[in-house]
Tab-separated table of C-alpha atoms in Angstrom:
chain	number	residue	atom	x	y	z
A	6	MET	CA	-35.506	-20.788	2.108
A	7	ARG	CA	-37.088	-23.901	3.598
A	8	GLU	CA	-40.483	-22.195	3.432
A	9	ILE	CA	-39.921	-21.436	-0.253
A	10	GLU	CA	-38.861	-25.024	-0.987
A	11	LYS	CA	-41.915	-26.354	0.866
A	12	LEU	CA	-44.276	-24.122	-1.093
A	13	ILE	CA	-42.694	-25.122	-4.406
A	14	LYS	CA	-42.964	-28.792	-3.479
A	15	GLU	CA	-46.665	-28.233	-2.727
A	16	ARG	CA	-46.977	-26.439	-6.103
A	17	LYS	CA	-48.022	-23.217	-4.343
A	18	ILE	CA	-45.953	-21.091	-6.703
A	19	LYS	CA	-47.853	-17.821	-6.207
A	20	ASP	CA	-47.431	-18.122	-2.440
A	21	ALA	CA	-43.707	-18.743	-2.875
A	22	ILE	CA	-43.410	-15.646	-5.073
A	23	GLU	CA	-45.258	-13.525	-2.490
A	24	VAL	CA	-42.908	-14.683	0.277
A	25	ALA	CA	-39.878	-13.851	-1.864
A	26	LEU	CA	-41.160	-10.389	-2.811
A	27	LYS	CA	-41.543	-9.494	0.887
A	28	MET	CA	-37.835	-10.052	1.594
A	29	GLU	CA	-35.992	-6.887	2.596
A	30	ASN	CA	-32.561	-7.800	1.193
A	31	THR	CA	-32.960	-6.970	-2.498
A	32	ILE	CA	-30.198	-9.217	-3.865
A	33	LEU	CA	-31.420	-12.134	-1.753
A	34	LYS	CA	-34.930	-11.427	-3.000
A	35	LEU	CA	-33.753	-11.675	-6.613
A	36	GLU	CA	-31.739	-14.831	-5.933
A	37	VAL	CA	-34.788	-16.512	-4.372
A	38	LEU	CA	-37.015	-15.418	-7.255
A	39	ALA	CA	-34.430	-16.822	-9.672
A	40	TYR	CA	-34.515	-20.091	-7.714
A	41	ILE	CA	-38.311	-20.236	-7.980
A	42	LEU	CA	-38.108	-19.478	-11.699
A	43	ARG	CA	-35.683	-22.383	-12.217
A	44	SER	CA	-37.947	-24.700	-10.227
A	45	VAL	CA	-41.128	-24.242	-12.279
A	46	ASP	CA	-42.007	-25.428	-15.776
A	47	SER	CA	-44.980	-23.177	-16.486
A	48	ARG	CA	-44.113	-20.525	-19.072
A	49	ASP	CA	-46.692	-18.159	-17.569
A	50	HIS	CA	-45.201	-18.504	-14.092
A	51	ARG	CA	-41.707	-17.917	-15.437
A	52	GLU	CA	-42.740	-14.821	-17.391
A	53	PHE	CA	-44.502	-13.393	-14.340
A	54	ILE	CA	-41.503	-14.044	-12.060
A	55	PHE	CA	-39.145	-12.527	-14.625
A	56	SER	CA	-41.285	-9.395	-14.894
A	57	GLN	CA	-41.240	-9.023	-11.101
A	58	MET	CA	-37.472	-9.444	-11.048
A	59	PHE	CA	-37.086	-6.857	-13.805
A	60	GLU	CA	-39.113	-4.320	-11.830
A	61	VAL	CA	-37.003	-4.934	-8.717
A	62	ALA	CA	-33.726	-4.572	-10.651
A	63	GLU	CA	-34.803	-1.372	-12.377
A	64	SER	CA	-36.026	0.193	-9.111
A	65	LEU	CA	-32.628	-0.033	-7.396
A	66	ASP	CA	-30.664	3.141	-6.740
A	67	ARG	CA	-27.379	1.744	-5.387
A	68	PRO	CA	-25.175	1.095	-8.479
A	69	GLN	CA	-23.388	-1.935	-6.945
A	70	ASP	CA	-26.716	-3.652	-6.309
A	71	LYS	CA	-28.020	-2.631	-9.716
A	72	ALA	CA	-25.050	-4.283	-11.440
A	73	VAL	CA	-25.445	-7.578	-9.581
A	74	ALA	CA	-29.234	-7.470	-9.979
A	75	HIS	CA	-28.904	-7.283	-13.757
A	76	ALA	CA	-26.508	-10.244	-13.697
A	77	ILE	CA	-29.090	-12.325	-11.790
A	78	LEU	CA	-31.736	-11.131	-14.238
A	79	ALA	CA	-29.475	-12.100	-17.164
A	80	TYR	CA	-28.966	-15.581	-15.739
A	81	SER	CA	-32.731	-15.990	-15.345
A	82	ALA	CA	-33.208	-14.910	-18.964
A	83	TYR	CA	-30.720	-17.636	-19.946
A	84	VAL	CA	-32.734	-20.221	-17.975
A	85	MET	CA	-35.821	-19.164	-19.942
A	86	GLY	CA	-34.009	-19.439	-23.277
A	87	LYS	CA	-33.940	-15.683	-23.927
A	88	GLU	CA	-30.415	-15.617	-25.426
A	89	LYS	CA	-30.432	-12.077	-26.824
A	90	VAL	CA	-31.994	-10.741	-23.627
A	91	ASP	CA	-29.374	-12.348	-21.390
A	92	GLU	CA	-26.517	-11.014	-23.567
A	93	HIS	CA	-27.938	-7.490	-23.325
A	94	LEU	CA	-28.492	-7.729	-19.566
A	95	PHE	CA	-25.012	-9.116	-18.861
A	96	GLN	CA	-23.479	-6.309	-20.878
A	97	LYS	CA	-25.560	-3.757	-18.983
A	98	ALA	CA	-24.415	-5.299	-15.689
A	99	VAL	CA	-20.749	-5.055	-16.752
A	100	ASP	CA	-21.176	-1.453	-17.910
A	101	ILE	CA	-22.694	-0.461	-14.555
A	102	ALA	CA	-19.889	-2.222	-12.670
A	103	LYS	CA	-17.208	-0.480	-14.733
A	104	SER	CA	-18.761	2.903	-13.936
A	105	LEU	CA	-18.388	2.441	-10.167
A	106	PRO	CA	-15.992	4.965	-8.571
A	107	HIS	CA	-13.834	2.659	-6.398
A	108	PRO	CA	-11.728	-0.309	-7.601
A	109	SER	CA	-13.013	-2.457	-4.714
A	110	TRP	CA	-16.619	-1.785	-5.703
A	111	LYS	CA	-15.873	-2.512	-9.360
A	112	ALA	CA	-14.019	-5.739	-8.598
A	113	ASP	CA	-16.688	-7.017	-6.215
A	114	ALA	CA	-19.494	-6.354	-8.690
A	115	LEU	CA	-17.544	-7.806	-11.638
A	116	ALA	CA	-16.839	-11.004	-9.675
A	117	ASP	CA	-20.559	-11.427	-8.955
A	118	ILE	CA	-21.380	-10.843	-12.618
A	119	ALA	CA	-18.694	-13.331	-13.684
A	120	TYR	CA	-20.172	-15.949	-11.373
A	121	TYR	CA	-23.609	-15.649	-12.969
A	122	MET	CA	-22.034	-15.738	-16.435
A	123	ALA	CA	-20.500	-19.101	-15.531
A	124	LYS	CA	-23.903	-20.357	-14.345
A	125	ALA	CA	-25.254	-19.310	-17.752
A	126	ASP	CA	-22.554	-21.445	-19.455
A	127	LEU	CA	-20.736	-18.347	-20.726
A	128	PHE	CA	-17.429	-19.760	-19.519
A	129	GLU	CA	-15.078	-17.695	-21.681
A	130	GLU	CA	-16.858	-14.433	-20.918
A	131	SER	CA	-17.021	-15.386	-17.240
A	132	PHE	CA	-13.294	-16.055	-16.959
A	133	LYS	CA	-12.440	-12.796	-18.735
A	134	THR	CA	-14.693	-10.918	-16.322
A	135	PHE	CA	-13.080	-12.641	-13.328
A	136	LEU	CA	-9.675	-11.613	-14.677
A	137	LEU	CA	-10.916	-8.050	-15.070
A	138	ALA	CA	-12.101	-8.071	-11.447
A	139	TYR	CA	-8.740	-9.469	-10.285
A	140	ASN	CA	-6.675	-6.959	-12.234
A	141	THR	CA	-8.916	-4.094	-11.128
A	142	ILE	CA	-8.322	-4.662	-7.418
A	143	ARG	CA	-4.746	-5.929	-7.329
A	144	GLY	CA	-3.513	-2.688	-8.859
A	145	SER	CA	-5.590	-0.640	-6.444
A	146	LYS	CA	-4.178	1.852	-3.938
A	147	GLU	CA	-6.987	1.203	-1.505
A	148	PRO	CA	-6.149	0.017	2.046
A	149	TYR	CA	-4.550	-3.436	2.193
A	150	SER	CA	-7.357	-4.850	4.341
A	151	ILE	CA	-9.946	-3.881	1.715
A	152	THR	CA	-7.827	-5.288	-1.108
A	153	VAL	CA	-7.332	-8.612	0.675
A	154	SER	CA	-11.027	-8.887	1.488
A	155	VAL	CA	-12.057	-8.280	-2.124
A	156	LEU	CA	-9.415	-10.668	-3.501
A	157	SER	CA	-10.625	-13.348	-1.088
A	158	ASN	CA	-14.218	-12.825	-2.242
A	159	ILE	CA	-13.162	-13.088	-5.899
A	160	ALA	CA	-11.375	-16.373	-5.180
A	161	LYS	CA	-14.449	-17.739	-3.370
A	162	ARG	CA	-16.660	-16.925	-6.347
A	163	LEU	CA	-14.146	-18.528	-8.709
A	164	VAL	CA	-14.293	-21.734	-6.678
A	165	ARG	CA	-18.102	-21.666	-6.612
A	166	ALA	CA	-18.124	-21.193	-10.387
A	167	GLY	CA	-15.602	-24.009	-10.820
A	168	ASP	CA	-17.754	-26.304	-8.701
A	169	ASP	CA	-20.664	-25.739	-11.111
A	170	ILE	CA	-18.679	-26.345	-14.317
A	171	PRO	CA	-18.935	-30.007	-15.407
A	172	ASN	CA	-15.823	-30.182	-17.583
A	173	LYS	CA	-12.096	-29.455	-17.693
A	174	ILE	CA	-12.717	-25.699	-17.897
A	175	SER	CA	-13.265	-25.828	-14.123
A	176	ILE	CA	-9.484	-26.255	-13.743
A	177	GLN	CA	-8.977	-22.803	-15.268
A	178	PHE	CA	-11.240	-21.222	-12.657
A	179	TYR	CA	-9.719	-23.203	-9.791
A	180	SER	CA	-6.194	-22.268	-10.918
A	181	LEU	CA	-6.951	-18.545	-10.845
A	182	ALA	CA	-8.539	-18.941	-7.398
A	183	LYS	CA	-5.415	-20.752	-6.198
A	184	GLU	CA	-3.198	-17.961	-7.592
A	185	ILE	CA	-5.263	-15.328	-5.782
A	186	TYR	CA	-5.198	-17.204	-2.474
A	187	GLN	CA	-1.442	-17.635	-2.739
A	188	SER	CA	-0.997	-13.927	-3.523
A	189	ILE	CA	-2.705	-12.977	-0.238
A	190	ARG	CA	-1.011	-15.788	1.731
A	191	PHE	CA	-4.217	-17.780	2.296
A	192	MET	CA	-2.252	-21.021	2.018
A	193	THR	CA	-4.866	-23.321	3.570
A	194	GLN	CA	-7.472	-22.200	1.030
A	195	ALA	CA	-4.904	-22.487	-1.777
A	196	LYS	CA	-4.180	-26.065	-0.732
A	197	LEU	CA	-7.871	-26.974	-0.719
A	198	VAL	CA	-8.326	-25.526	-4.202
A	199	ASN	CA	-5.255	-27.418	-5.406
A	200	GLU	CA	-6.894	-30.638	-4.185
A	201	LYS	CA	-9.901	-29.817	-6.365
A	202	ILE	CA	-7.585	-29.300	-9.343
A	203	GLU	CA	-5.858	-32.643	-8.751
A	204	PHE	CA	-9.224	-34.378	-8.346
A	205	VAL	CA	-10.511	-33.106	-11.710
A	206	GLN	CA	-7.213	-33.871	-13.453
A	207	ASN	CA	-7.256	-37.410	-12.057
A	208	VAL	CA	-10.820	-38.050	-13.264
A	209	LEU	CA	-10.137	-36.564	-16.708
A	210	LYS	CA	-7.043	-38.732	-17.085
A	211	ARG	CA	-8.249	-42.041	-15.619
A	212	LYS	CA	-12.001	-41.676	-16.222
A	213	ASN	CA	-13.943	-44.733	-15.020
A	214	LEU	CA	-10.805	-46.200	-13.483
A	215	ALA	CA	-10.850	-43.258	-11.072
A	216	ILE	CA	-14.465	-44.044	-10.183
A	217	ALA	CA	-13.590	-47.699	-9.628
A	218	GLU	CA	-10.769	-46.607	-7.327
A	219	PHE	CA	-13.048	-44.350	-5.281
A	220	LEU	CA	-15.626	-47.147	-4.994
A	221	GLY	CA	-12.883	-49.537	-3.928
A	222	LYS	CA	-12.053	-47.152	-1.093
A	223	GLY	CA	-15.725	-46.755	-0.200
A	224	ASP	CA	-15.653	-43.048	-1.138
A	225	ILE	CA	-19.066	-42.854	-2.781
A	226	GLU	CA	-19.187	-39.027	-2.626
A	227	LYS	CA	-16.069	-38.668	-4.791
A	228	ALA	CA	-17.276	-41.403	-7.121
A	229	ILE	CA	-20.560	-39.551	-7.706
A	230	ALA	CA	-18.753	-36.199	-8.030
A	231	SER	CA	-16.509	-37.733	-10.701
A	232	ILE	CA	-19.431	-38.510	-12.996
A	233	ARG	CA	-19.888	-34.915	-14.129
A	234	TYR	CA	-16.408	-34.798	-15.707
A	235	LEU	CA	-16.902	-37.834	-17.949
A	236	ASP	CA	-18.075	-37.973	-21.550
A	237	PRO	CA	-21.739	-39.079	-21.845
A	238	LYS	CA	-20.993	-42.728	-22.733
A	239	GLU	CA	-18.413	-43.017	-19.945
A	240	ARG	CA	-20.844	-41.277	-17.611
A	241	VAL	CA	-23.483	-43.950	-18.233
A	242	LEU	CA	-21.015	-46.725	-17.424
A	243	GLY	CA	-19.936	-44.882	-14.287
A	244	LEU	CA	-23.551	-44.514	-13.155
A	245	LEU	CA	-24.123	-48.254	-13.665
A	246	GLU	CA	-21.048	-49.111	-11.599
A	247	ILE	CA	-22.064	-46.729	-8.825
A	248	SER	CA	-25.605	-48.122	-8.696
A	249	TYR	CA	-24.172	-51.661	-8.426
A	250	TRP	CA	-21.950	-50.556	-5.517
A	251	LEU	CA	-24.889	-48.866	-3.770
A	252	ILE	CA	-27.018	-52.016	-4.020
A	253	LEU	CA	-24.198	-54.048	-2.505
A	254	HIS	CA	-23.977	-51.547	0.353
A	255	ASP	CA	-27.702	-51.469	1.161
A	256	LYS	CA	-28.544	-48.091	-0.339
A	257	PRO	CA	-31.311	-49.138	-2.763
A	258	GLU	CA	-33.129	-45.791	-3.020
A	259	LEU	CA	-30.086	-43.848	-4.210
A	260	ALA	CA	-29.055	-46.801	-6.379
A	261	ARG	CA	-32.463	-46.804	-8.086
A	262	LYS	CA	-32.314	-43.056	-8.748
A	263	ILE	CA	-28.859	-43.321	-10.306
A	264	LEU	CA	-29.825	-46.413	-12.283
A	265	THR	CA	-32.876	-44.595	-13.658
A	266	ASP	CA	-30.644	-41.716	-14.786
A	267	ALA	CA	-28.343	-44.178	-16.565
A	268	PHE	CA	-31.215	-45.959	-18.324
A	269	ASN	CA	-32.764	-42.642	-19.385
A	270	MET	CA	-29.479	-41.552	-20.935
A	271	MET	CA	-29.228	-44.807	-22.887
A	272	LEU	CA	-32.873	-45.085	-23.918
A	273	THR	CA	-33.506	-41.440	-24.848
A	274	GLY	CA	-30.112	-40.567	-26.297
A	275	LYS	CA	-27.150	-42.095	-28.068
A	276	PHE	CA	-25.070	-42.390	-24.927
A	277	LYS	CA	-24.499	-46.136	-24.843
A	278	PRO	CA	-21.388	-47.971	-23.595
A	279	ASN	CA	-20.054	-50.682	-25.912
A	280	ASP	CA	-21.728	-54.090	-25.910
A	281	MET	CA	-18.931	-55.811	-23.994
A	282	GLU	CA	-19.298	-53.332	-21.129
A	283	LEU	CA	-23.069	-53.779	-21.101
A	284	VAL	CA	-22.671	-57.559	-20.995
A	285	ARG	CA	-20.251	-57.268	-18.080
A	286	VAL	CA	-22.582	-54.995	-16.098
A	287	ALA	CA	-25.624	-57.170	-16.889
A	288	GLN	CA	-23.778	-60.202	-15.510
A	289	LYS	CA	-22.927	-58.278	-12.333
A	290	PHE	CA	-26.571	-57.268	-11.944
A	291	MET	CA	-27.686	-60.880	-12.321
A	292	LYS	CA	-25.408	-61.951	-9.487
A	293	ILE	CA	-27.176	-59.619	-7.059
A	294	GLY	CA	-30.690	-60.327	-8.299
A	295	LEU	CA	-31.293	-57.219	-10.417
A	296	LEU	CA	-32.820	-59.325	-13.177
A	297	GLU	CA	-35.270	-56.738	-14.504
A	298	ASP	CA	-32.432	-54.247	-14.846
A	299	ALA	CA	-30.287	-56.872	-16.562
A	300	LEU	CA	-33.192	-57.378	-18.998
A	301	ILE	CA	-33.164	-53.671	-19.845
A	302	LEU	CA	-29.431	-53.845	-20.530
A	303	ALA	CA	-29.938	-56.917	-22.718
A	304	GLY	CA	-32.447	-54.938	-24.767
A	305	ILE	CA	-29.870	-52.197	-25.345
A	306	ILE	CA	-27.076	-54.536	-26.511
A	307	GLU	CA	-26.834	-54.265	-30.303
A	308	ASP	CA	-24.922	-57.469	-31.062
A	309	GLY	CA	-27.580	-60.154	-31.564
A	310	LEU	CA	-25.488	-63.042	-30.269
A	311	LYS	CA	-24.331	-61.188	-27.150
A	312	ALA	CA	-27.874	-60.022	-26.397
A	313	SER	CA	-29.172	-63.581	-26.831
A	314	GLU	CA	-26.537	-65.009	-24.504
A	315	VAL	CA	-27.376	-62.438	-21.818
A	316	LEU	CA	-31.101	-63.192	-22.186
A	317	GLY	CA	-30.318	-66.884	-21.891
A	318	ASP	CA	-28.413	-66.320	-18.662
A	319	ILE	CA	-31.264	-64.201	-17.300
A	320	ALA	CA	-33.832	-66.889	-18.187
A	321	LEU	CA	-31.751	-69.565	-16.471
A	322	THR	CA	-31.345	-67.351	-13.422
A	323	TYR	CA	-35.122	-66.867	-13.172
A	324	ALA	CA	-35.517	-70.652	-13.375
A	325	ARG	CA	-32.977	-71.116	-10.625
A	326	PHE	CA	-35.081	-68.754	-8.477
A	327	GLY	CA	-38.165	-70.887	-9.171
A	328	LYS	CA	-39.793	-68.522	-11.691
A	329	LYS	CA	-40.160	-71.052	-14.517
A	330	GLU	CA	-42.902	-69.248	-16.451
A	331	LYS	CA	-40.951	-65.995	-16.516
A	332	ALA	CA	-37.843	-67.921	-17.598
A	333	LEU	CA	-39.687	-69.628	-20.471
A	334	SER	CA	-41.195	-66.313	-21.600
A	335	ILE	CA	-37.748	-64.724	-21.810
A	336	ALA	CA	-36.275	-67.781	-23.546
A	337	GLU	CA	-38.963	-67.721	-26.225
A	338	GLY	CA	-37.936	-64.184	-27.098
A	339	ILE	CA	-34.262	-65.009	-27.706
A	340	GLN	CA	-33.337	-64.136	-31.308
A	341	ASN	CA	-30.376	-66.446	-31.838
A	342	GLU	CA	-31.880	-69.864	-32.540
A	343	THR	CA	-28.868	-71.832	-31.266
A	344	VAL	CA	-28.875	-70.031	-27.906
A	345	LYS	CA	-32.679	-70.214	-27.744
A	346	SER	CA	-32.690	-73.985	-28.325
A	347	ARG	CA	-30.001	-74.602	-25.723
A	348	VAL	CA	-31.772	-72.493	-23.078
A	349	LEU	CA	-35.201	-74.037	-23.734
A	350	LYS	CA	-33.745	-77.535	-23.446
A	351	ALA	CA	-32.162	-76.586	-20.120
A	352	LEU	CA	-35.419	-75.126	-18.873
A	353	LYS	CA	-37.376	-78.218	-19.888
A	354	GLY	CA	-34.990	-80.503	-18.037
A	355	GLU	CA	-33.042	-81.637	-21.077
A	356	GLY	CA	-29.956	-79.675	-20.129
A	357	ASP	CA	-28.183	-78.063	-17.190
A	358	VAL	CA	-30.006	-75.133	-15.628
A	359	GLU	CA	-27.113	-74.302	-13.342
A	360	HIS	CA	-24.642	-71.679	-14.549
A	361	GLU	CA	-22.227	-69.284	-13.032
């Protein structure tokens, strides 16, 4: 996989495809091709990869592999925006799985298909298919060892699907996984899944307060993981708070990446926290020297007076750092005349430059 990633990074897409096509494990081959397809933007490359995947899927003789292959193909069609194609391919995958002679084979294939349905954002269909897989094997008369193995695999796929779902629906998938683990007495796994459920419930209930709590404990991984469960506006505020924490803890590269994501969400969409929150964050940024970022926030604040006051504080901060020309330039652009006059007087020595 590292070789594939390296080739993609070097934009050697044809070479990456050739390496993938030489793989002996057919399902792995399709998964890698699907990964390459997701990683490229070129429509021509995507169409070529999809055609290769289709040929591989259609050439398979083993029904179990054929079912899973069509699910991977369906997911790839979804990535390409081929909605009718992915619906048809998912249905074909399910039909093949249902035709398998043994309950364990059916359940295993259905669980794989359900996983790829979840990746394609077909959450309702995915959960129904997981339930079908569960009910197919738990009523089976196959040996206990086989039944337990299949149930464990279904639970693992449910957890993987839940991990990819960025909303409260993940709880539904985790809960079924927990039920399955408990039914086969895998209590350690059930406990771990329950912790995931509690984590999501906590974030959904407390939102940015949960993120603040994780940051207070220094648990940056949980803070970042929490972001995906927030509404867009709350997510932006969470990203700003996380970037501030990362700067304070000497992790500027990750902070900059997260900050860029937050700014992109605000500047290209309608996902903007309220003005009071933006003022608060801008003031925090000023205290640690992120003046350019505070300027961006000031430009997003809709209330004219609040935006002017933030710009005034930024101008005075630049002056305090000895950047008088920059400070004057910012002050001249302040819209509110009262704030503008006060700041200019301070900058020209007629007032107090110092501020908190």
